[in-house]
Short mmCIF file of C-alpha atoms in Angstrom, two decimals:
data_model
loop_
_atom_site.label_atom_id
_atom_site.label_comp_id
_atom_site.label_asym_id
_atom_site.label_seq_id
_atom_site.Cartn_x
_atom_site.Cartn_y
_atom_site.Cartn_z
CA MET A 1 116.68 -11.87 -27.71
CA ALA A 2 113.72 -10.61 -29.75
CA ALA A 3 110.31 -10.92 -28.14
CA ALA A 4 108.04 -13.65 -29.54
CA PRO A 5 105.31 -12.32 -31.87
CA LEU A 6 101.88 -11.95 -30.27
CA TYR A 7 98.64 -13.05 -31.90
CA CYS A 8 94.90 -13.10 -31.44
CA VAL A 9 92.66 -10.85 -29.35
CA CYS A 10 94.40 -12.34 -26.28
CA ARG A 11 97.81 -11.14 -27.56
CA GLN A 12 99.59 -14.37 -26.69
CA PRO A 13 102.52 -16.04 -28.51
CA TYR A 14 101.98 -19.00 -30.83
CA ASP A 15 101.05 -22.26 -29.08
CA VAL A 16 101.39 -25.36 -31.27
CA SER A 17 98.84 -27.26 -29.16
CA ARG A 18 95.98 -24.79 -29.85
CA PHE A 19 94.01 -24.51 -33.06
CA MET A 20 94.32 -21.13 -34.80
CA ILE A 21 92.70 -19.51 -37.84
CA GLU A 22 94.02 -16.69 -40.02
CA CYS A 23 91.90 -13.64 -40.83
CA ASP A 24 91.78 -13.17 -44.62
CA ILE A 25 91.60 -9.38 -44.18
CA CYS A 26 94.18 -8.36 -41.53
CA LYS A 27 96.22 -11.60 -41.76
CA ASP A 28 96.44 -11.90 -37.98
CA TRP A 29 96.03 -15.35 -36.42
CA PHE A 30 93.37 -16.15 -33.80
CA HIS A 31 92.82 -19.00 -31.37
CA GLY A 32 89.61 -20.77 -32.28
CA SER A 33 88.58 -20.78 -28.63
CA CYS A 34 89.03 -16.97 -28.44
CA VAL A 35 86.85 -16.23 -31.49
CA GLN A 36 84.33 -19.09 -31.09
CA VAL A 37 85.44 -21.07 -34.14
CA GLU A 38 85.70 -24.82 -33.66
CA GLU A 39 88.37 -26.65 -35.67
CA HIS A 40 85.80 -28.80 -37.46
CA HIS A 41 83.83 -25.65 -38.42
CA ALA A 42 86.88 -23.90 -39.88
CA VAL A 43 86.87 -26.16 -42.94
CA ASP A 44 83.43 -24.78 -43.83
CA ILE A 45 84.67 -21.16 -43.92
CA ASP A 46 85.68 -19.87 -47.35
CA VAL A 47 86.81 -16.38 -46.27
CA TYR A 48 87.34 -15.72 -42.56
CA HIS A 49 86.81 -12.28 -41.00
CA CYS A 50 88.06 -11.82 -37.45
CA PRO A 51 85.95 -9.93 -34.84
CA ASN A 52 87.72 -6.66 -35.70
CA CYS A 53 87.39 -6.98 -39.48
CA ASP A 54 83.82 -8.23 -39.65
CA VAL A 55 82.69 -4.84 -38.29
CA LYS A 56 83.87 -3.22 -41.52
CA HIS A 57 83.75 -6.11 -44.01
CA GLY A 58 80.81 -8.10 -42.74
CA PRO A 59 80.66 -11.72 -41.50
CA SER A 60 82.84 -14.53 -42.79
CA LEU A 61 81.85 -16.17 -46.07
CA MET A 62 80.96 -19.85 -45.95
CA LYS A 63 81.69 -22.49 -48.57
CA LYS A 64 78.82 -23.53 -50.82
CA ARG A 65 77.68 -27.14 -50.70
CA ASN A 66 77.47 -28.75 -54.14
CA ASN A 67 77.16 -32.44 -53.27
CA TRP A 68 76.32 -34.92 -50.50
CA HIS A 69 78.54 -37.83 -51.56
CA ARG A 70 82.09 -36.45 -51.46
CA HIS A 71 84.40 -35.55 -48.56
CA ASP A 72 84.90 -32.20 -50.28
CA TYR A 73 81.33 -31.01 -50.62
CA THR A 74 82.35 -28.10 -52.86
CA GLU A 75 83.15 -30.48 -55.73
CA PRO A 76 80.59 -30.27 -58.56
CA ASP A 77 77.82 -32.86 -58.48
CA ASP A 78 78.14 -33.91 -62.10
CA GLY A 79 78.02 -37.67 -61.54
CA SER A 80 81.70 -38.16 -62.39
CA GLN A 81 82.93 -38.89 -58.87
CA PRO A 82 82.12 -42.05 -56.85
CA VAL A 83 80.58 -42.03 -53.37
CA GLN A 84 83.06 -41.72 -50.47
CA ALA A 85 82.85 -43.46 -47.10
CA GLY A 86 81.06 -41.60 -44.30
CA THR A 87 79.03 -39.20 -46.45
CA SER A 88 75.25 -39.11 -46.07
CA VAL A 89 74.78 -40.82 -49.44
CA PHE A 90 77.19 -43.58 -48.38
CA ILE A 91 75.35 -44.12 -45.07
CA LYS A 92 71.96 -44.47 -46.81
CA LYS A 93 73.37 -46.98 -49.28
CA LEU A 94 75.02 -48.95 -46.49
CA GLN A 95 71.77 -49.16 -44.53
CA ASN A 96 69.96 -50.50 -47.59
CA ARG A 97 72.47 -53.23 -48.34
CA THR A 98 72.13 -56.87 -47.29
CA PHE A 99 74.92 -58.89 -45.67
CA PRO A 100 75.34 -62.44 -44.39
CA SER A 101 74.33 -62.60 -40.74
CA ALA A 102 77.17 -62.85 -38.25
CA ASP A 103 75.12 -65.46 -36.40
CA GLU A 104 76.82 -68.13 -38.49
CA LEU A 105 80.20 -67.33 -36.93
CA LEU A 106 79.49 -65.65 -33.57
CA ILE A 107 79.97 -67.67 -30.41
CA ARG A 108 77.23 -66.81 -27.92
CA MET A 109 78.20 -67.32 -24.30
CA ARG A 110 77.19 -66.44 -20.76
CA GLY A 111 79.49 -64.13 -18.85
CA GLU A 112 80.59 -66.84 -16.44
CA GLN A 113 81.75 -69.02 -19.36
CA VAL A 114 84.18 -66.45 -20.79
CA THR A 115 87.39 -67.29 -18.98
CA PRO A 116 91.09 -67.49 -19.93
CA ARG A 117 90.89 -71.24 -19.36
CA TYR A 118 88.10 -71.59 -21.92
CA LEU A 119 89.92 -69.50 -24.53
CA GLU A 120 93.21 -71.34 -23.93
CA ARG A 121 91.46 -74.66 -24.56
CA HIS A 122 89.24 -73.66 -27.46
CA GLY A 123 91.13 -70.71 -28.94
CA PHE A 124 90.05 -67.12 -29.43
CA ASN A 125 89.50 -67.02 -33.18
CA TYR A 126 85.87 -65.93 -33.53
CA PRO A 127 83.92 -63.03 -31.99
CA LEU A 128 82.10 -63.70 -28.72
CA VAL A 129 78.70 -62.23 -27.86
CA ILE A 130 77.57 -62.03 -24.24
CA THR A 131 74.07 -60.97 -23.25
CA GLU A 132 74.06 -62.42 -19.72
CA MET A 133 76.66 -60.34 -17.89
CA GLU A 134 76.81 -62.24 -14.59
CA GLY A 135 80.28 -63.70 -14.05
CA LEU A 136 81.93 -61.62 -16.78
CA GLY A 137 83.44 -59.26 -14.21
CA LEU A 138 82.35 -56.22 -16.21
CA LYS A 139 81.32 -53.26 -14.07
CA LEU A 140 79.63 -50.26 -15.72
CA PRO A 141 77.44 -47.27 -14.87
CA PRO A 142 73.67 -47.79 -15.22
CA PRO A 143 71.98 -47.26 -18.63
CA THR A 144 70.72 -43.90 -17.33
CA PHE A 145 74.32 -42.62 -17.40
CA SER A 146 74.33 -39.69 -19.82
CA VAL A 147 76.87 -37.76 -21.89
CA LYS A 148 76.56 -34.96 -19.34
CA ASP A 149 77.58 -37.43 -16.65
CA VAL A 150 80.68 -38.22 -18.71
CA GLU A 151 81.50 -34.51 -18.76
CA GLN A 152 81.07 -34.31 -14.99
CA TYR A 153 83.41 -37.23 -14.29
CA VAL A 154 86.04 -36.55 -16.97
CA GLY A 155 86.01 -32.74 -16.99
CA GLY A 156 84.73 -30.44 -19.70
CA ASP A 157 88.14 -28.89 -20.35
CA LYS A 158 89.65 -32.17 -21.55
CA VAL A 159 90.69 -31.82 -25.18
CA ILE A 160 89.46 -34.73 -27.28
CA ASP A 161 89.81 -35.98 -30.84
CA VAL A 162 86.53 -36.17 -32.73
CA ILE A 163 85.82 -37.45 -36.22
CA ASP A 164 83.86 -35.43 -38.73
CA VAL A 165 82.16 -38.47 -40.24
CA ALA A 166 81.18 -36.95 -43.59
CA ARG A 167 84.81 -35.98 -44.22
CA GLN A 168 86.39 -38.91 -42.29
CA ALA A 169 88.75 -36.33 -40.76
CA ASP A 170 89.97 -35.76 -37.20
CA SER A 171 89.82 -32.49 -35.30
CA LYS A 172 90.21 -31.41 -31.69
CA MET A 173 87.70 -29.80 -29.37
CA LYS A 174 86.93 -29.58 -25.68
CA LEU A 175 84.74 -32.30 -24.24
CA SER A 176 82.28 -29.63 -23.03
CA GLU A 177 81.79 -28.44 -26.62
CA PHE A 178 81.19 -31.98 -27.84
CA ILE A 179 78.61 -32.59 -25.10
CA LYS A 180 76.89 -29.35 -26.05
CA TYR A 181 76.81 -30.54 -29.67
CA PHE A 182 75.57 -34.03 -28.69
CA THR A 183 72.63 -32.71 -26.69
CA LYS A 184 71.38 -30.34 -29.40
CA PRO A 185 68.16 -31.40 -31.16
CA HIS A 186 69.58 -30.26 -34.51
CA ARG A 187 73.13 -31.22 -35.47
CA PRO A 188 74.54 -29.72 -38.65
CA LYS A 189 77.27 -32.37 -38.74
CA VAL A 190 77.80 -35.97 -37.68
CA LEU A 191 80.63 -36.03 -35.13
CA ASN A 192 81.92 -39.25 -33.59
CA LEU A 193 84.00 -39.71 -30.43
CA ILE A 194 85.80 -43.06 -30.24
CA SER A 195 89.12 -42.32 -28.53
CA LEU A 196 88.29 -41.01 -25.04
CA GLU A 197 90.59 -43.10 -22.82
CA PHE A 198 89.59 -42.29 -19.24
CA SER A 199 91.85 -44.42 -17.05
CA ASP A 200 93.31 -41.27 -15.49
CA THR A 201 89.93 -39.72 -14.60
CA LYS A 202 87.30 -40.15 -11.89
CA MET A 203 85.14 -42.10 -14.33
CA SER A 204 87.67 -44.94 -14.18
CA GLU A 205 86.26 -45.88 -10.75
CA LEU A 206 82.87 -46.59 -12.35
CA VAL A 207 84.22 -49.13 -14.85
CA GLU A 208 85.91 -52.50 -14.40
CA VAL A 209 87.00 -54.30 -17.56
CA PRO A 210 85.94 -57.93 -18.14
CA ASP A 211 87.97 -60.37 -16.06
CA VAL A 212 89.14 -62.22 -19.16
CA ALA A 213 90.62 -59.04 -20.65
CA LYS A 214 92.32 -58.12 -17.39
CA LYS A 215 93.76 -61.58 -16.72
CA MET A 216 95.06 -62.08 -20.26
CA SER A 217 96.34 -58.54 -20.88
CA TRP A 218 100.06 -58.22 -21.55
CA VAL A 219 100.12 -54.74 -20.05
CA GLU A 220 98.41 -55.86 -16.85
CA ASN A 221 100.57 -58.97 -16.46
CA TYR A 222 103.98 -58.08 -17.85
CA TRP A 223 104.50 -54.32 -17.77
CA PRO A 224 106.92 -53.58 -14.89
CA ASP A 225 106.29 -50.66 -12.55
CA GLU A 226 109.90 -49.51 -12.92
CA SER A 227 109.74 -49.31 -16.73
CA PHE A 228 111.44 -46.32 -18.35
CA PHE A 229 108.59 -46.19 -20.88
CA PRO A 230 105.21 -44.84 -19.74
CA LYS A 231 102.62 -47.56 -19.22
CA PRO A 232 100.10 -47.80 -22.10
CA PHE A 233 96.53 -47.06 -21.10
CA VAL A 234 94.23 -48.66 -23.67
CA GLN A 235 91.80 -50.68 -21.56
CA LYS A 236 89.10 -48.08 -20.83
CA TYR A 237 87.50 -46.11 -23.65
CA CYS A 238 84.19 -44.30 -23.73
CA LEU A 239 82.62 -44.08 -27.19
CA MET A 240 79.89 -41.52 -27.81
CA GLY A 241 78.42 -41.43 -31.30
CA VAL A 242 75.36 -39.79 -32.77
CA LYS A 243 73.13 -41.55 -35.27
CA ASP A 244 74.85 -42.27 -38.63
CA SER A 245 78.37 -42.14 -37.21
CA TYR A 246 80.62 -44.45 -39.18
CA THR A 247 84.14 -45.80 -38.77
CA ASP A 248 85.56 -47.38 -41.91
CA PHE A 249 87.19 -50.81 -42.03
CA HIS A 250 90.22 -51.18 -39.79
CA ILE A 251 92.17 -53.57 -37.61
CA ASP A 252 92.62 -52.48 -34.01
CA PHE A 253 96.13 -51.20 -33.33
CA GLY A 254 98.83 -53.79 -32.83
CA GLY A 255 96.32 -56.50 -33.64
CA THR A 256 94.82 -56.05 -30.19
CA SER A 257 91.69 -57.90 -29.23
CA VAL A 258 88.89 -55.60 -28.14
CA TRP A 259 85.83 -55.69 -25.92
CA TYR A 260 82.78 -53.47 -26.47
CA HIS A 261 79.67 -53.02 -24.36
CA VAL A 262 76.74 -50.93 -25.60
CA LEU A 263 75.37 -49.07 -22.56
CA TRP A 264 72.53 -47.50 -24.55
CA GLY A 265 71.71 -47.17 -28.22
CA GLU A 266 72.93 -49.58 -30.88
CA LYS A 267 75.98 -50.29 -33.03
CA ILE A 268 76.32 -52.39 -36.16
CA PHE A 269 79.61 -54.14 -36.86
CA TYR A 270 80.66 -55.33 -40.31
CA LEU A 271 83.07 -58.20 -39.65
CA ILE A 272 85.66 -59.82 -41.94
CA LYS A 273 87.81 -62.82 -41.05
CA PRO A 274 91.59 -62.19 -40.91
CA SER A 275 92.50 -64.88 -43.42
CA PRO A 276 95.83 -64.48 -45.25
CA THR A 277 93.94 -63.54 -48.42
CA ASN A 278 91.75 -60.99 -46.65
CA LEU A 279 94.72 -59.44 -44.83
CA ALA A 280 96.61 -59.05 -48.10
CA LEU A 281 93.54 -57.46 -49.70
CA TYR A 282 93.14 -55.18 -46.69
CA GLU A 283 96.73 -53.96 -46.88
CA ALA A 284 96.39 -53.24 -50.59
CA TRP A 285 93.09 -51.42 -50.01
CA SER A 286 94.52 -49.39 -47.11
CA SER A 287 97.40 -48.12 -49.25
CA SER A 288 95.33 -47.38 -52.35
CA PRO A 289 94.74 -43.72 -53.32
CA ASN A 290 91.00 -44.32 -53.77
CA GLN A 291 90.48 -46.16 -50.48
CA SER A 292 87.52 -44.00 -49.41
CA GLU A 293 85.73 -44.72 -52.70
CA VAL A 294 85.86 -48.51 -52.35
CA PHE A 295 83.76 -50.40 -49.82
CA PHE A 296 86.20 -53.01 -48.55
CA GLY A 297 83.41 -55.49 -47.83
CA ASP A 298 82.95 -55.84 -51.59
CA LYS A 299 86.53 -57.03 -52.07
CA VAL A 300 86.26 -60.13 -49.86
CA GLU A 301 84.26 -63.31 -50.12
CA LYS A 302 82.11 -62.57 -47.05
CA CYS A 303 81.45 -59.52 -44.90
CA TYR A 304 79.18 -60.29 -41.94
CA LYS A 305 76.69 -57.94 -40.30
CA CYS A 306 76.51 -58.01 -36.50
CA VAL A 307 73.94 -55.87 -34.67
CA VAL A 308 74.95 -55.09 -31.08
CA PRO A 309 71.98 -53.73 -29.11
CA GLN A 310 71.87 -52.12 -25.68
CA GLY A 311 73.19 -54.29 -22.86
CA THR A 312 75.28 -56.56 -25.11
CA THR A 313 79.02 -57.19 -24.92
CA LEU A 314 81.09 -58.13 -27.99
CA LEU A 315 84.66 -59.47 -27.89
CA ILE A 316 86.55 -59.29 -31.19
CA PRO A 317 89.70 -61.43 -31.59
CA THR A 318 93.09 -60.49 -32.98
CA GLY A 319 93.26 -59.17 -36.52
CA TRP A 320 89.57 -59.11 -37.39
CA ILE A 321 88.82 -56.43 -39.96
CA HIS A 322 85.72 -54.43 -39.10
CA ALA A 323 83.73 -51.28 -39.77
CA VAL A 324 81.19 -49.79 -37.35
CA LEU A 325 77.93 -47.94 -37.97
CA THR A 326 76.09 -46.18 -35.13
CA SER A 327 72.46 -46.80 -36.06
CA GLN A 328 71.08 -44.65 -33.22
CA ASP A 329 72.62 -42.28 -30.66
CA CYS A 330 74.85 -44.48 -28.58
CA MET A 331 77.19 -44.68 -25.63
CA ALA A 332 79.51 -47.65 -25.44
CA PHE A 333 82.51 -48.67 -23.39
CA GLY A 334 85.44 -50.72 -24.64
CA GLY A 335 89.09 -51.54 -24.37
CA ASN A 336 92.02 -53.18 -26.13
CA PHE A 337 94.38 -55.88 -24.95
CA LEU A 338 97.34 -57.88 -26.26
CA HIS A 339 97.63 -61.48 -25.09
CA ASN A 340 99.45 -64.80 -25.57
CA LEU A 341 96.85 -66.65 -27.64
CA ASN A 342 97.52 -64.99 -31.01
CA ILE A 343 101.05 -63.59 -30.77
CA GLY A 344 101.89 -64.30 -34.41
CA MET A 345 98.83 -62.43 -35.70
CA GLN A 346 99.50 -59.48 -33.38
CA LEU A 347 103.03 -59.19 -34.77
CA ARG A 348 101.76 -59.49 -38.33
CA CYS A 349 99.31 -56.63 -37.76
CA TYR A 350 102.05 -54.47 -36.24
CA GLU A 351 104.36 -55.03 -39.19
CA MET A 352 101.50 -54.18 -41.54
CA GLU A 353 101.04 -50.89 -39.69
CA ARG A 354 104.71 -50.14 -40.22
CA ARG A 355 104.49 -50.87 -43.94
CA LEU A 356 101.41 -48.65 -44.20
CA LYS A 357 103.31 -45.92 -42.31
CA THR A 358 100.53 -45.62 -39.74
CA PRO A 359 101.07 -42.49 -37.60
CA ASP A 360 102.25 -43.17 -34.03
CA LEU A 361 99.03 -41.63 -32.72
CA PHE A 362 97.11 -44.60 -34.15
CA LYS A 363 99.51 -47.36 -33.07
CA PHE A 364 99.68 -49.31 -29.81
CA PRO A 365 101.95 -47.30 -27.47
CA TYR A 366 105.39 -48.88 -27.08
CA PHE A 367 104.37 -52.10 -28.81
CA GLU A 368 107.96 -53.27 -29.23
CA ALA A 369 108.78 -52.56 -25.58
CA ILE A 370 105.90 -54.71 -24.34
CA CYS A 371 107.04 -57.51 -26.67
CA TRP A 372 110.49 -57.48 -25.04
CA TYR A 373 108.92 -57.64 -21.58
CA VAL A 374 106.68 -60.51 -22.70
CA ALA A 375 109.63 -62.38 -24.22
CA LYS A 376 111.50 -62.16 -20.92
CA ASN A 377 108.52 -63.51 -19.00
CA LEU A 378 107.82 -66.29 -21.51
CA LEU A 379 111.46 -67.40 -21.19
CA GLU A 380 110.98 -67.76 -17.44
CA MET A 381 107.74 -69.67 -18.06
CA LEU A 382 109.41 -72.09 -20.48
CA LYS A 383 112.26 -72.76 -18.05
CA GLU A 384 109.86 -73.49 -15.20
CA LEU A 385 107.78 -75.83 -17.36
CA ARG A 386 110.94 -77.66 -18.48
CA GLU A 387 112.08 -78.10 -14.89
CA ASP A 388 108.64 -79.52 -14.03
CA ASN A 389 108.76 -81.73 -17.12
CA CYS A 390 105.54 -80.15 -18.42
CA PRO A 391 105.23 -79.28 -22.10
CA PRO A 392 103.92 -75.78 -22.87
CA SER A 393 100.75 -75.22 -24.89
CA THR A 394 101.10 -75.14 -28.64
CA TYR A 395 99.98 -71.51 -28.80
CA ILE A 396 102.86 -70.55 -26.46
CA VAL A 397 105.44 -72.38 -28.57
CA ASP A 398 104.11 -70.86 -31.80
CA GLY A 399 103.98 -67.44 -30.16
CA VAL A 400 107.56 -67.62 -28.91
CA LYS A 401 108.77 -68.67 -32.37
CA ALA A 402 107.02 -65.64 -33.88
CA LEU A 403 108.47 -63.39 -31.17
CA ILE A 404 112.02 -64.61 -31.81
CA GLY A 405 111.70 -63.71 -35.49
CA ALA A 406 110.27 -60.28 -34.71
CA LEU A 407 112.86 -59.43 -32.06
CA ARG A 408 115.68 -60.35 -34.42
CA THR A 409 114.18 -58.16 -37.14
CA TRP A 410 113.83 -55.19 -34.78
CA LEU A 411 117.45 -55.49 -33.63
CA LYS A 412 118.67 -55.47 -37.24
CA ARG A 413 116.39 -52.54 -38.02
CA GLU A 414 117.99 -50.46 -35.26
CA VAL A 415 121.16 -50.21 -37.33
CA THR A 416 119.36 -48.01 -39.87
CA GLU A 417 116.43 -46.80 -37.71
CA PRO A 418 117.77 -46.00 -34.24
CA THR A 419 114.43 -45.77 -32.41
CA SER A 420 115.06 -48.38 -29.75
CA GLU A 421 112.30 -49.65 -27.48
CA VAL A 422 114.53 -52.27 -25.87
CA PRO A 423 114.14 -51.88 -22.10
CA ASP A 424 117.36 -51.06 -20.21
CA ASN A 425 117.19 -54.16 -18.00
CA ILE A 426 117.02 -56.57 -20.95
CA ARG A 427 120.01 -58.00 -22.82
CA PRO A 428 118.36 -58.45 -26.21
CA ASN A 429 120.82 -60.83 -27.90
CA HIS A 430 121.11 -62.99 -24.78
CA LEU A 431 117.31 -63.12 -24.44
CA ILE A 432 116.87 -64.20 -28.07
CA LYS A 433 119.57 -66.85 -27.69
CA GLU A 434 117.98 -68.30 -24.54
CA LEU A 435 114.51 -68.36 -26.11
CA THR A 436 115.95 -70.12 -29.15
CA LYS A 437 117.54 -72.75 -26.90
CA GLU A 438 114.23 -73.43 -25.19
CA ILE A 439 112.48 -73.85 -28.53
CA ARG A 440 115.19 -76.23 -29.79
CA TYR A 441 114.86 -78.23 -26.61
CA LEU A 442 111.13 -78.54 -27.19
CA GLU A 443 111.68 -79.57 -30.81
CA VAL A 444 114.12 -82.31 -29.75
CA ARG A 445 111.70 -83.43 -27.06
CA ALA A 446 108.89 -83.64 -29.62
CA THR A 447 111.15 -85.70 -31.91
CA LEU A 448 111.96 -88.09 -29.08
CA GLU A 449 108.33 -88.48 -28.05
CA SER A 450 107.33 -89.14 -31.64
CA TYR A 451 110.09 -91.73 -31.97
CA LEU A 452 109.05 -93.44 -28.74
CA ILE A 453 105.45 -93.75 -29.86
CA GLN A 454 106.60 -95.52 -33.01
CA THR A 455 109.15 -97.76 -31.23
CA PRO A 456 108.26 -100.87 -29.19
CA LEU A 457 111.35 -100.61 -27.01
CA ARG A 458 110.70 -99.51 -23.44
CA LEU A 459 114.23 -98.29 -22.80
CA ILE A 460 115.92 -96.07 -25.35
CA CYS A 461 119.13 -94.23 -25.08
CA PHE A 462 118.84 -91.38 -27.55
CA MET A 463 122.16 -89.68 -27.19
CA SER A 464 122.81 -90.06 -30.92
CA THR A 465 119.95 -87.65 -31.60
CA ALA A 466 121.43 -85.21 -29.15
CA SER A 467 124.80 -85.54 -30.84
CA ALA A 468 123.26 -84.92 -34.26
CA ALA A 469 121.41 -81.88 -32.98
CA ALA A 470 124.54 -80.61 -31.30
CA ALA A 471 126.51 -81.09 -34.49
CA SER A 472 124.13 -78.74 -36.28
CA ALA A 473 124.28 -76.31 -33.35
CA PRO A 474 127.72 -76.71 -31.70
CA GLU A 475 127.11 -73.91 -29.26
CA MET A 476 124.43 -76.06 -27.65
CA MET A 477 126.78 -78.96 -26.86
CA GLU A 478 127.20 -77.60 -23.36
CA ASP A 479 123.47 -77.19 -22.93
CA ASN A 480 121.97 -79.86 -20.70
CA HIS A 481 118.72 -79.49 -22.62
CA LEU A 482 120.08 -81.99 -25.13
CA ARG A 483 121.33 -84.55 -22.63
CA LEU A 484 118.10 -86.57 -22.79
CA MET A 485 117.07 -90.17 -22.21
CA MET A 486 113.79 -92.01 -22.50
CA VAL A 487 112.91 -94.35 -19.64
CA ASN A 488 109.54 -96.12 -19.55
CA GLY A 489 108.02 -93.53 -21.83
CA ARG A 490 109.20 -90.49 -19.86
CA ILE A 491 111.80 -87.99 -20.96
CA ILE A 492 114.40 -87.40 -18.27
CA ARG A 493 117.43 -85.10 -18.22
#
């Protein structure tokens, strides 16, 4: 077997996980870390000279900047090209714009008020703002906690994804290099870190997520320890952004709800309701070739501005479309969670991601697997409630109906796209059938209750309804769910 080719000053074989740059003179390839070239800096080099070649040919040649409003700053500044999101010209224009205040839709609450019980009763359809943290269950480091402290707890060698804001492009670098950049008085670029999930680090001990997010989270409640699939960790993120960092309009992956807390600094959110019209507009905008040249807030009826200062927590519900501007150097903590209150919207967001061909890196890990686990648990819940003669909440019924449709679609899709996330201990067709039976039982029950309300009789034998329902679904004839009677206003089996 032939020996693998060796590259770089370190004379090591190619490693797909490490960034490399080619010398334009000798054509050898070099690890960026070996020749002190960061990935986000490489795009600024026009002609690269390695350490050996620059002795004879001089230093590398850099690209010439011709504009401040395009992702490719070498394009001519002749006024023919529109402004693109994230560029310095875009940021200045955004800061000078006026927007409706989010105060007209935000729900301001004390920490102790934000409970699963409250959201189950009143719904979780509008963003929540909490300035009094007591009772929220959120534990965080003190506001004196610095980016250098993050490096100490997480480890400087951790490779992270950062966003070059002016180009709206991702690149990788070590956390230690980002911290070095962050603490410099002069920064030649605006780099933003929004994806540092630290559940597997020592910093995790310093942070406890809000009780409401923990108690409602699908992953925390339904993900089994023995699962074949690795458990998703999406509940603890540290966000470190310098002034003028910007994240364009998006919906959090899988339609997850999200909590943010600004430890120090300030963030500005631009919020758009997830109405059917707005979601359709968002999907069209996301798939358009000129997406970066169109400010999505201009395409909808209302885009709200929400300033989140230091010490404030913001909870954003399922499906809300939002962009984020870092108005001053900022450290924030946040996390994502799926839950039972908005199952239909979560599924709709996931299917939109599929249609938009969102890369797996930017999707909720094993979304379909968690849905199967949830379906199994909701089936058990429905059976227990039926046995106790207690009707489930409307949001559960609606959610299960949406789940049944999605699970059926995914099973059919496996015929042409064999990428199964069905857990081994779940019989998918049986599970769907049992869930469907429970929903039909609830529908018959609702019909009977409605009939009773409109009927003066106190004793009704309603077996004819059961027979009619069974005639339309013969396989349910043996199901005791349909053997129902009304006695003194109560449904009995």
